[in-house]
Amino acid sequence: MTRTLYRGGRIFTAHTDPRRQWTDAIAVDGETIAAVGAEALASAADEVVDLGGAVVLPGFTDAHTHLLMMGASLAQVPLTEARSLEAIQVLLREAREAAPEAPAIWGRGWLFDSIPGGAPTASMIDAVVSDVPVYLDANDYHSCWVNSAALAELGITRDTPDPLGGEIGRDADGEPNGMLFETAAIRYAWARRDSSTTDDERDAAVDRVIAAYVRAGVVGVVDMAFNEHGLAAFERAVSRHGGRLPIRVAAHWLVDNTGDREKNLAQLDRVIDLVERTRSSWVRVIGIKLILDGTIDACTAAMGAPYADGSNAAPIWPLADLSPVVGAADAAGLQIAMHAIGDAASDAALVALERAYRANGDLPRRHRIEHLEYAAPGTAERMARLGVTASMQPVHADPAIYPNWAAMLGDERADRAFAWPEYERAGTLLAFSTDAPTAPYDALANMYVAATRASALDTSVAAVHPQFALPLTASIAHATRDAAASTGDGDWRGRLAPGFAADFAVLDTDPFADGASTLLTARVVRTVRAGETVFAEEAVAALPRD
């Protein structure tokens, strides 16, 4: 076995003991770290890599992402930075002119506050593209804005009923207005996307997402809406890569609320089989995903008190439907991840888990709640008692997209947005991620928002809630060590220590010495996964060796 010594750098280990968080060398045997610090320097090495003073971090794990959607989004019309209807229309017109033979246009990332009154309509798209269907996923990917041609292609008319947990937007006369909310987007727009996408297109999306992640220093991901298409695409990718991937993939299988208890429970059978079959694979299914509510930006998150306009949203999974599935999944040893953005949704998630724990007794478990954008006081402590992971996304707190979020609540609840320190103080495992493509996948920009509460999207925007910012060391630990632990891998990867996987990223900048702002311009110049360099800039690939 070849031993490689990496020396001459500032290496952040993400150790839980602050006195052991920094070292200057690591020795790697094959896929595993053999020694760190003085012990590594004293050992004989077959190969030596001089880091030249560079900063080394544990490889990031994006603990909540959507892989095929992200891969597809990288080839779609980007709309997040278009901050007016006119700017969006310009991009759509240019996209149509650039691809006159395209049968449809897909775009992503538009913001509600970029649209007059926050109320998109089909006619707004028709004004610039009317000859082909246009599908535009909102930045939160919980709504889809379409044109009249798309409504016709989907067969949506005034007589089309709203699906369970979703809504077809309608004008004052009851006609569809071009907005599909929550499960309406899934059942119509996304179902159309899935049925019209070829395996070759999915393979291309997989290749794009893997390449993007390794360039960002990401060595592990957790897909939070896996299905048969995603499983097949990533299993093909494993074959193309000779039996292993540049990134480690764990996945939660999306379980829909059909409104029928037996049908809901029957969905677990496939997941139980896949967990066993993929246990040792580079692409493994580890549990289920339940989407309990929507988003605050669209007023579809389930809140304990109404929104500023007096409305509220019913949960997608009422407790009567949720509890049987949570209880059965917990008993089967599946990890349960529940999307809960509003406080009513996170409360329902915890009630369902409490019931499952009482029914199933003492079992090894590490369930999760995703997002927790607004959670009632005491939620963090309740989660800590139950051993539930808080899976949160710093980039969702970016001040550039905060105004609409705060306006929808319209009261003091906005003062407790994304309150990460509460979870730290409570002793809750806090795992950071990006939720790409609902937000940029870049790990370093994510850390900038975590450490400053300032904007990575628009640096001219002032920080919001800086009291909730976390030290850079803590932020990175939540995105590496704790993100790996959130999948049950915390005893063998996620930090740089003897016996752990040799997963790390080398930066061209030292944000610890030069300030968090340098994260916005810093580059990952080398990514190592299981001891293998899976990405390196050309100049770094030829680092001098003794």
Coordinates of N, CA, C and O in Angstrom, one line a residue, residues 99-221:
A99 N -32.3 28.9 -29.3 CA -32.7 27.5 -29.5 C -34.0 27.4 -30.2 O -35.0 26.9 -29.6
P100 N -34.1 27.9 -31.4 CA -35.4 27.9 -32.1 C -36.0 26.6 -32.4 O -37.3 26.5 -32.6
E101 N -35.3 25.5 -32.3 CA -35.8 24.2 -32.6 C -36.2 23.5 -31.3 O -36.8 22.4 -31.3
A102 N -35.9 24.1 -30.1 CA -36.3 23.4 -28.8 C -37.8 23.3 -28.7 O -38.5 24.2 -29.0
P103 N -38.2 22.1 -28.3 CA -39.7 21.9 -28.1 C -40.3 22.5 -26.9 O -41.5 22.6 -26.8
A104 N -39.4 23.0 -25.9 CA -39.9 23.6 -24.7 C -38.7 24.4 -24.1 O -37.5 24.1 -24.4
I105 N -39.0 25.3 -23.2 CA -38.0 26.0 -22.5 C -38.2 25.7 -21.0 O -39.3 25.8 -20.5
W106 N -37.1 25.4 -20.3 CA -37.1 25.2 -18.9 C -36.2 26.3 -18.3 O -35.0 26.5 -18.7
G107 N -36.7 26.9 -17.2 CA -35.9 27.9 -16.5 C -36.0 27.6 -15.0 O -36.8 26.8 -14.6
R108 N -35.1 28.2 -14.2 CA -35.1 27.9 -12.8 C -34.6 29.1 -12.0 O -33.9 30.0 -12.5
G109 N -35.1 29.2 -10.8 CA -34.5 30.1 -9.8 C -35.2 31.5 -9.7 O -34.7 32.3 -8.9
W110 N -36.3 31.7 -10.3 CA -36.9 33.1 -10.2 C -37.5 33.3 -8.8 O -37.8 32.4 -8.1
L111 N -37.5 34.6 -8.4 CA -37.9 35.0 -7.1 C -39.3 35.7 -7.1 O -39.5 36.5 -8.0
F112 N -40.1 35.4 -6.1 CA -41.4 36.0 -6.1 C -41.4 37.5 -6.1 O -42.2 38.2 -6.7
D113 N -40.4 38.1 -5.4 CA -40.4 39.6 -5.3 C -39.8 40.2 -6.5 O -39.6 41.4 -6.6
S114 N -39.4 39.4 -7.5 CA -39.0 40.0 -8.8 C -40.2 40.2 -9.8 O -40.1 40.8 -10.8
I115 N -41.4 39.7 -9.3 CA -42.6 39.8 -10.1 C -43.6 40.8 -9.5 O -43.7 40.9 -8.3
P116 N -44.2 41.7 -10.4 CA -45.1 42.7 -9.8 C -46.2 42.0 -8.9 O -46.9 41.1 -9.3
G117 N -46.2 42.5 -7.7 CA -47.2 42.0 -6.7 C -46.9 40.6 -6.3 O -47.7 40.0 -5.6
G118 N -45.8 40.0 -6.7 CA -45.5 38.6 -6.3 C -46.4 37.6 -6.9 O -46.6 36.5 -6.4
A119 N -47.1 38.0 -8.1 CA -48.1 37.2 -8.7 C -47.8 36.9 -10.1 O -48.3 37.6 -11.0
P120 N -47.1 35.9 -10.5 CA -46.8 35.6 -11.9 C -48.0 35.1 -12.6 O -48.9 34.4 -12.0
T121 N -48.1 35.3 -13.9 CA -49.2 34.8 -14.7 C -48.6 34.3 -16.0 O -47.6 34.7 -16.4
A122 N -49.4 33.4 -16.6 CA -49.0 32.8 -17.9 C -48.8 33.9 -18.9 O -47.9 33.8 -19.8
S123 N -49.7 34.9 -18.9 CA -49.6 36.0 -19.9 C -48.3 36.7 -19.9 O -47.8 37.2 -20.9
M124 N -47.7 36.8 -18.7 CA -46.4 37.4 -18.6 C -45.3 36.7 -19.4 O -44.4 37.3 -20.0
I125 N -45.4 35.4 -19.5 CA -44.5 34.6 -20.3 C -44.9 34.6 -21.8 O -44.1 34.8 -22.7
D126 N -46.2 34.5 -22.0 CA -46.8 34.5 -23.3 C -46.3 35.8 -24.1 O -46.1 35.7 -25.3
A127 N -46.1 36.9 -23.4 CA -45.7 38.1 -24.1 C -44.4 38.0 -24.8 O -44.1 38.8 -25.8
V128 N -43.5 37.0 -24.4 CA -42.2 36.9 -25.1 C -42.1 35.5 -25.7 O -41.3 35.4 -26.7
V129 N -42.7 34.5 -25.1 CA -42.6 33.1 -25.7 C -44.0 32.5 -25.6 O -44.4 32.2 -24.5
S130 N -44.6 32.3 -26.7 CA -46.0 31.7 -26.7 C -46.1 30.5 -27.6 O -47.1 29.8 -27.5
D131 N -45.1 30.2 -28.4 CA -45.2 29.1 -29.4 C -44.8 27.8 -28.9 O -45.1 26.8 -29.5
V132 N -44.0 27.7 -27.8 CA -43.7 26.5 -27.2 C -43.9 26.5 -25.7 O -44.0 27.6 -25.1
P133 N -44.1 25.4 -25.0 CA -44.3 25.4 -23.6 C -43.1 26.0 -22.8 O -42.0 25.7 -23.2
V134 N -43.3 26.7 -21.8 CA -42.3 27.3 -20.9 C -42.6 26.8 -19.5 O -43.7 27.1 -19.0
Y135 N -41.6 26.3 -18.8 CA -41.7 25.8 -17.4 C -40.6 26.5 -16.6 O -39.4 26.3 -16.9
L136 N -41.0 27.2 -15.6 CA -40.0 28.0 -14.8 C -40.2 27.6 -13.4 O -41.2 28.0 -12.7
D137 N -39.2 26.9 -12.8 CA -39.2 26.5 -11.4 C -38.8 27.7 -10.6 O -37.8 28.3 -10.8
A138 N -39.6 27.9 -9.5 CA -39.3 29.0 -8.6 C -38.0 28.6 -7.8 O -37.5 27.5 -7.8
N139 N -37.4 29.7 -7.2 CA -36.1 29.5 -6.5 C -36.2 28.4 -5.4 O -35.3 27.7 -5.2
D140 N -37.4 28.3 -4.8 CA -37.6 27.3 -3.8 C -38.0 25.9 -4.3 O -38.1 24.9 -3.6
Y141 N -38.2 25.8 -5.6 CA -38.6 24.5 -6.3 C -39.9 23.9 -5.6 O -40.1 22.7 -5.7
H142 N -40.7 24.8 -5.1 CA -42.0 24.4 -4.6 C -43.2 24.9 -5.5 O -44.3 24.7 -5.2
S143 N -42.8 25.7 -6.5 CA -43.8 26.3 -7.4 C -43.2 26.3 -8.8 O -42.0 26.4 -9.0
C144 N -44.1 26.1 -9.8 CA -43.7 26.2 -11.2 C -44.6 27.2 -11.9 O -45.8 27.1 -11.8
W145 N -44.0 28.1 -12.6 CA -44.7 29.1 -13.4 C -44.6 28.7 -14.8 O -43.5 28.5 -15.4
V146 N -45.8 28.6 -15.5 CA -45.8 28.2 -16.9 C -46.6 29.1 -17.7 O -47.4 30.0 -17.3
N147 N -46.4 28.9 -19.1 CA -47.2 29.8 -20.0 C -48.4 29.0 -20.5 O -48.7 27.9 -20.1
S148 N -49.2 29.7 -21.4 CA -50.4 29.1 -21.8 C -50.2 27.8 -22.6 O -51.0 26.8 -22.5
A149 N -49.1 27.8 -23.4 CA -48.8 26.5 -24.2 C -48.5 25.4 -23.2 O -48.8 24.2 -23.5
A150 N -47.8 25.6 -22.1 CA -47.6 24.6 -21.1 C -48.9 24.1 -20.5 O -49.1 22.9 -20.3
L151 N -49.8 25.0 -20.1 CA -51.0 24.6 -19.6 C -51.8 23.7 -20.5 O -52.4 22.7 -20.1
A152 N -51.7 24.1 -21.8 CA -52.4 23.2 -22.8 C -51.7 21.9 -22.9 O -52.4 20.8 -23.0
E153 N -50.4 21.9 -22.9 CA -49.7 20.6 -23.0 C -50.0 19.7 -21.8 O -50.1 18.5 -21.9
L154 N -50.2 20.3 -20.6 CA -50.5 19.5 -19.4 C -51.9 19.2 -19.3 O -52.3 18.4 -18.4
G155 N -52.8 19.7 -20.2 CA -54.2 19.4 -20.1 C -54.9 20.1 -18.9 O -55.9 19.6 -18.5
I156 N -54.3 21.2 -18.4 CA -54.9 21.8 -17.3 C -56.0 22.8 -17.7 O -55.7 23.7 -18.5
T157 N -57.2 22.7 -17.3 CA -58.3 23.6 -17.6 C -59.0 24.0 -16.3 O -58.6 23.6 -15.2
R158 N -60.0 24.9 -16.4 CA -60.7 25.3 -15.2 C -61.3 24.2 -14.5 O -61.7 24.3 -13.3
D159 N -61.5 23.0 -15.2 CA -62.2 21.9 -14.5 C -61.2 20.9 -13.9 O -61.6 19.9 -13.3
T160 N -59.9 21.2 -14.0 CA -58.9 20.3 -13.4 C -58.9 20.5 -11.9 O -58.7 21.7 -11.4
P161 N -59.1 19.5 -11.1 CA -59.1 19.7 -9.6 C -57.7 19.9 -9.1 O -56.7 19.4 -9.7
D162 N -57.6 20.5 -7.9 CA -56.3 20.6 -7.2 C -55.9 19.3 -6.7 O -56.8 18.6 -6.1
P163 N -54.7 18.9 -6.8 CA -54.2 17.6 -6.2 C -54.1 17.8 -4.7 O -54.0 18.9 -4.2
L164 N -54.1 16.6 -4.0 CA -53.9 16.6 -2.6 C -52.6 17.3 -2.3 O -51.5 16.9 -2.8
G165 N -52.6 18.3 -1.4 CA -51.4 19.0 -1.0 C -50.9 20.0 -2.0 O -49.8 20.5 -1.8
G166 N -51.7 20.4 -3.0 CA -51.2 21.3 -4.0 C -52.3 22.2 -4.5 O -53.5 22.1 -4.1
E167 N -52.0 23.2 -5.3 CA -53.0 24.1 -5.8 C -52.6 24.6 -7.2 O -51.5 24.8 -7.5
I168 N -53.6 24.6 -8.1 CA -53.5 25.2 -9.4 C -54.0 26.6 -9.3 O -55.1 26.9 -8.9
G169 N -53.0 27.6 -9.5 CA -53.4 29.0 -9.4 C -54.5 29.3 -10.4 O -54.5 28.8 -11.6
R170 N -55.5 30.2 -10.0 CA -56.6 30.5 -10.9 C -56.8 32.0 -10.8 O -56.6 32.7 -9.8
D171 N -57.4 32.6 -11.9 CA -57.7 34.0 -11.9 C -59.1 34.2 -11.3 O -59.7 33.2 -10.8
A172 N -59.6 35.4 -11.3 CA -60.9 35.7 -10.7 C -62.0 35.0 -11.3 O -63.1 34.8 -10.7
D173 N -61.9 34.6 -12.6 CA -62.9 33.8 -13.3 C -62.8 32.3 -13.2 O -63.6 31.6 -13.8
G174 N -61.8 31.9 -12.4 CA -61.6 30.4 -12.2 C -60.7 29.8 -13.2 O -60.5 28.5 -13.2
E175 N -60.2 30.5 -14.2 CA -59.3 29.9 -15.2 C -57.9 29.8 -14.7 O -57.4 30.6 -13.9
P176 N -57.2 28.7 -15.0 CA -55.8 28.5 -14.6 C -54.9 29.7 -15.0 O -55.0 30.2 -16.2
N177 N -54.1 30.3 -14.1 CA -53.4 31.5 -14.3 C -51.9 31.3 -14.6 O -51.2 32.3 -14.8
G178 N -51.4 30.1 -14.6 CA -50.0 29.8 -14.9 C -49.2 29.4 -13.7 O -48.0 29.2 -13.9
M179 N -49.8 29.4 -12.5 CA -49.0 29.0 -11.3 C -49.4 27.6 -10.8 O -50.6 27.3 -10.7
L180 N -48.4 26.8 -10.6 CA -48.6 25.4 -10.0 C -47.9 25.4 -8.7 O -46.7 25.5 -8.7
F181 N -48.6 25.2 -7.6 CA -48.0 25.2 -6.3 C -47.9 23.8 -5.7 O -48.8 23.0 -5.8
E182 N -46.8 23.5 -5.0 CA -46.5 22.3 -4.3 C -46.8 21.1 -5.2 O -46.2 20.9 -6.2
T183 N -47.7 20.2 -4.7 CA -47.9 18.9 -5.4 C -48.5 19.1 -6.8 O -48.3 18.2 -7.7
A184 N -49.1 20.3 -7.1 CA -49.5 20.5 -8.5 C -48.3 20.7 -9.4 O -48.4 20.2 -10.6
A185 N -47.2 21.3 -8.9 CA -46.0 21.3 -9.7 C -45.4 19.9 -9.9 O -45.0 19.6 -11.0
I186 N -45.5 19.1 -8.9 CA -44.9 17.7 -9.0 C -45.7 16.9 -9.9 O -45.2 16.2 -10.8
R187 N -47.1 16.9 -9.7 CA -48.0 16.0 -10.5 C -48.1 16.4 -12.0 O -48.4 15.5 -12.8
Y188 N -47.9 17.6 -12.3 CA -48.1 18.1 -13.7 C -46.7 18.5 -14.3 O -46.3 17.8 -15.2
A189 N -46.1 19.5 -13.9 CA -44.9 20.0 -14.5 C -43.8 19.0 -14.4 O -43.1 18.6 -15.4
W190 N -43.5 18.5 -13.2 CA -42.4 17.6 -13.0 C -42.6 16.3 -13.6 O -41.7 15.6 -14.1
A191 N -43.9 15.8 -13.6 CA -44.2 14.5 -14.2 C -44.0 14.6 -15.7 O -43.5 13.7 -16.4
R192 N -44.3 15.8 -16.3 CA -44.1 16.0 -17.7 C -42.6 16.0 -18.0 O -42.1 15.4 -19.0
R193 N -41.8 16.7 -17.1 CA -40.3 16.6 -17.3 C -39.8 15.2 -17.2 O -39.0 14.8 -18.1
D194 N -40.2 14.4 -16.3 CA -39.7 13.1 -16.1 C -40.1 12.2 -17.3 O -39.2 11.4 -17.8
S195 N -41.3 12.4 -17.8 CA -41.7 11.5 -18.9 C -41.0 11.9 -20.2 O -40.9 11.1 -21.1
S196 N -40.6 13.2 -20.4 CA -40.0 13.6 -21.6 C -38.5 13.6 -21.6 O -37.8 13.8 -22.6
T197 N -37.9 13.3 -20.4 CA -36.4 13.3 -20.3 C -35.9 11.9 -20.7 O -36.4 10.9 -20.2
T198 N -34.9 11.8 -21.5 CA -34.3 10.5 -21.9 C -33.2 10.1 -20.9 O -32.7 10.9 -20.1
D199 N -32.9 8.8 -21.0 CA -31.8 8.4 -20.1 C -30.5 9.1 -20.5 O -29.6 9.3 -19.6
D200 N -30.2 9.3 -21.7 CA -29.0 10.1 -22.1 C -29.0 11.5 -21.5 O -27.9 11.9 -21.0
E201 N -30.1 12.1 -21.4 CA -30.2 13.4 -20.8 C -30.0 13.3 -19.3 O -29.3 14.2 -18.7
R202 N -30.5 12.3 -18.7 CA -30.2 12.1 -17.2 C -28.8 11.8 -17.0 O -28.2 12.2 -16.0
D203 N -28.2 11.0 -17.9 CA -26.7 10.7 -17.7 C -25.9 11.9 -17.8 O -24.9 12.1 -17.0
A204 N -26.3 12.8 -18.7 CA -25.5 14.1 -18.9 C -25.7 14.9 -17.6 O -24.8 15.6 -17.2
A205 N -26.9 14.9 -17.0 CA -27.2 15.7 -15.8 C -26.3 15.1 -14.7 O -25.8 15.9 -13.9
V206 N -26.2 13.8 -14.6 CA -25.4 13.2 -13.5 C -23.9 13.6 -13.7 O -23.2 14.0 -12.7
D207 N -23.4 13.6 -14.9 CA -22.0 14.0 -15.2 C -21.8 15.4 -14.8 O -20.8 15.8 -14.2
R208 N -22.8 16.3 -15.1 CA -22.6 17.7 -14.8 C -22.6 17.9 -13.2 O -21.8 18.7 -12.7
V209 N -23.5 17.2 -12.5 CA -23.5 17.4 -11.1 C -22.3 16.9 -10.4 O -21.8 17.5 -9.5
I210 N -21.8 15.8 -10.8 CA -20.6 15.2 -10.2 C -19.4 16.2 -10.5 O -18.6 16.5 -9.5
A211 N -19.3 16.7 -11.7 CA -18.2 17.6 -12.0 C -18.3 18.8 -11.2 O -17.3 19.4 -10.7
A212 N -19.5 19.4 -11.0 CA -19.7 20.6 -10.3 C -19.3 20.4 -8.8 O -18.6 21.2 -8.2
Y213 N -19.7 19.3 -8.3 CA -19.5 19.1 -6.8 C -18.0 18.9 -6.5 O -17.5 19.4 -5.6
V214 N -17.3 18.1 -7.3 CA -15.9 17.8 -7.0 C -15.1 19.1 -7.1 O -14.1 19.4 -6.4
R215 N -15.5 20.0 -8.1 CA -14.8 21.3 -8.2 C -15.1 22.2 -7.0 O -14.3 23.1 -6.7
A216 N -16.2 21.9 -6.3 CA -16.5 22.7 -5.1 C -16.0 22.1 -3.8 O -16.3 22.6 -2.7
G217 N -15.2 21.0 -3.9 CA -14.7 20.4 -2.7 C -15.6 19.5 -2.0 O -15.4 19.1 -0.8
V218 N -16.7 19.1 -2.7 CA -17.7 18.2 -2.1 C -17.4 16.7 -2.4 O -17.2 16.4 -3.6
V219 N -17.3 15.9 -1.4 CA -17.0 14.5 -1.6 C -18.2 13.6 -1.3 O -18.2 12.4 -1.5
G220 N -19.2 14.1 -0.6 CA -20.4 13.3 -0.3 C -21.7 14.2 -0.4 O -21.7 15.4 -0.2
V221 N -22.8 13.5 -0.8 CA -24.0 14.2 -1.0 C -25.2 13.3 -0.4 O -25.0 12.1 -0.3

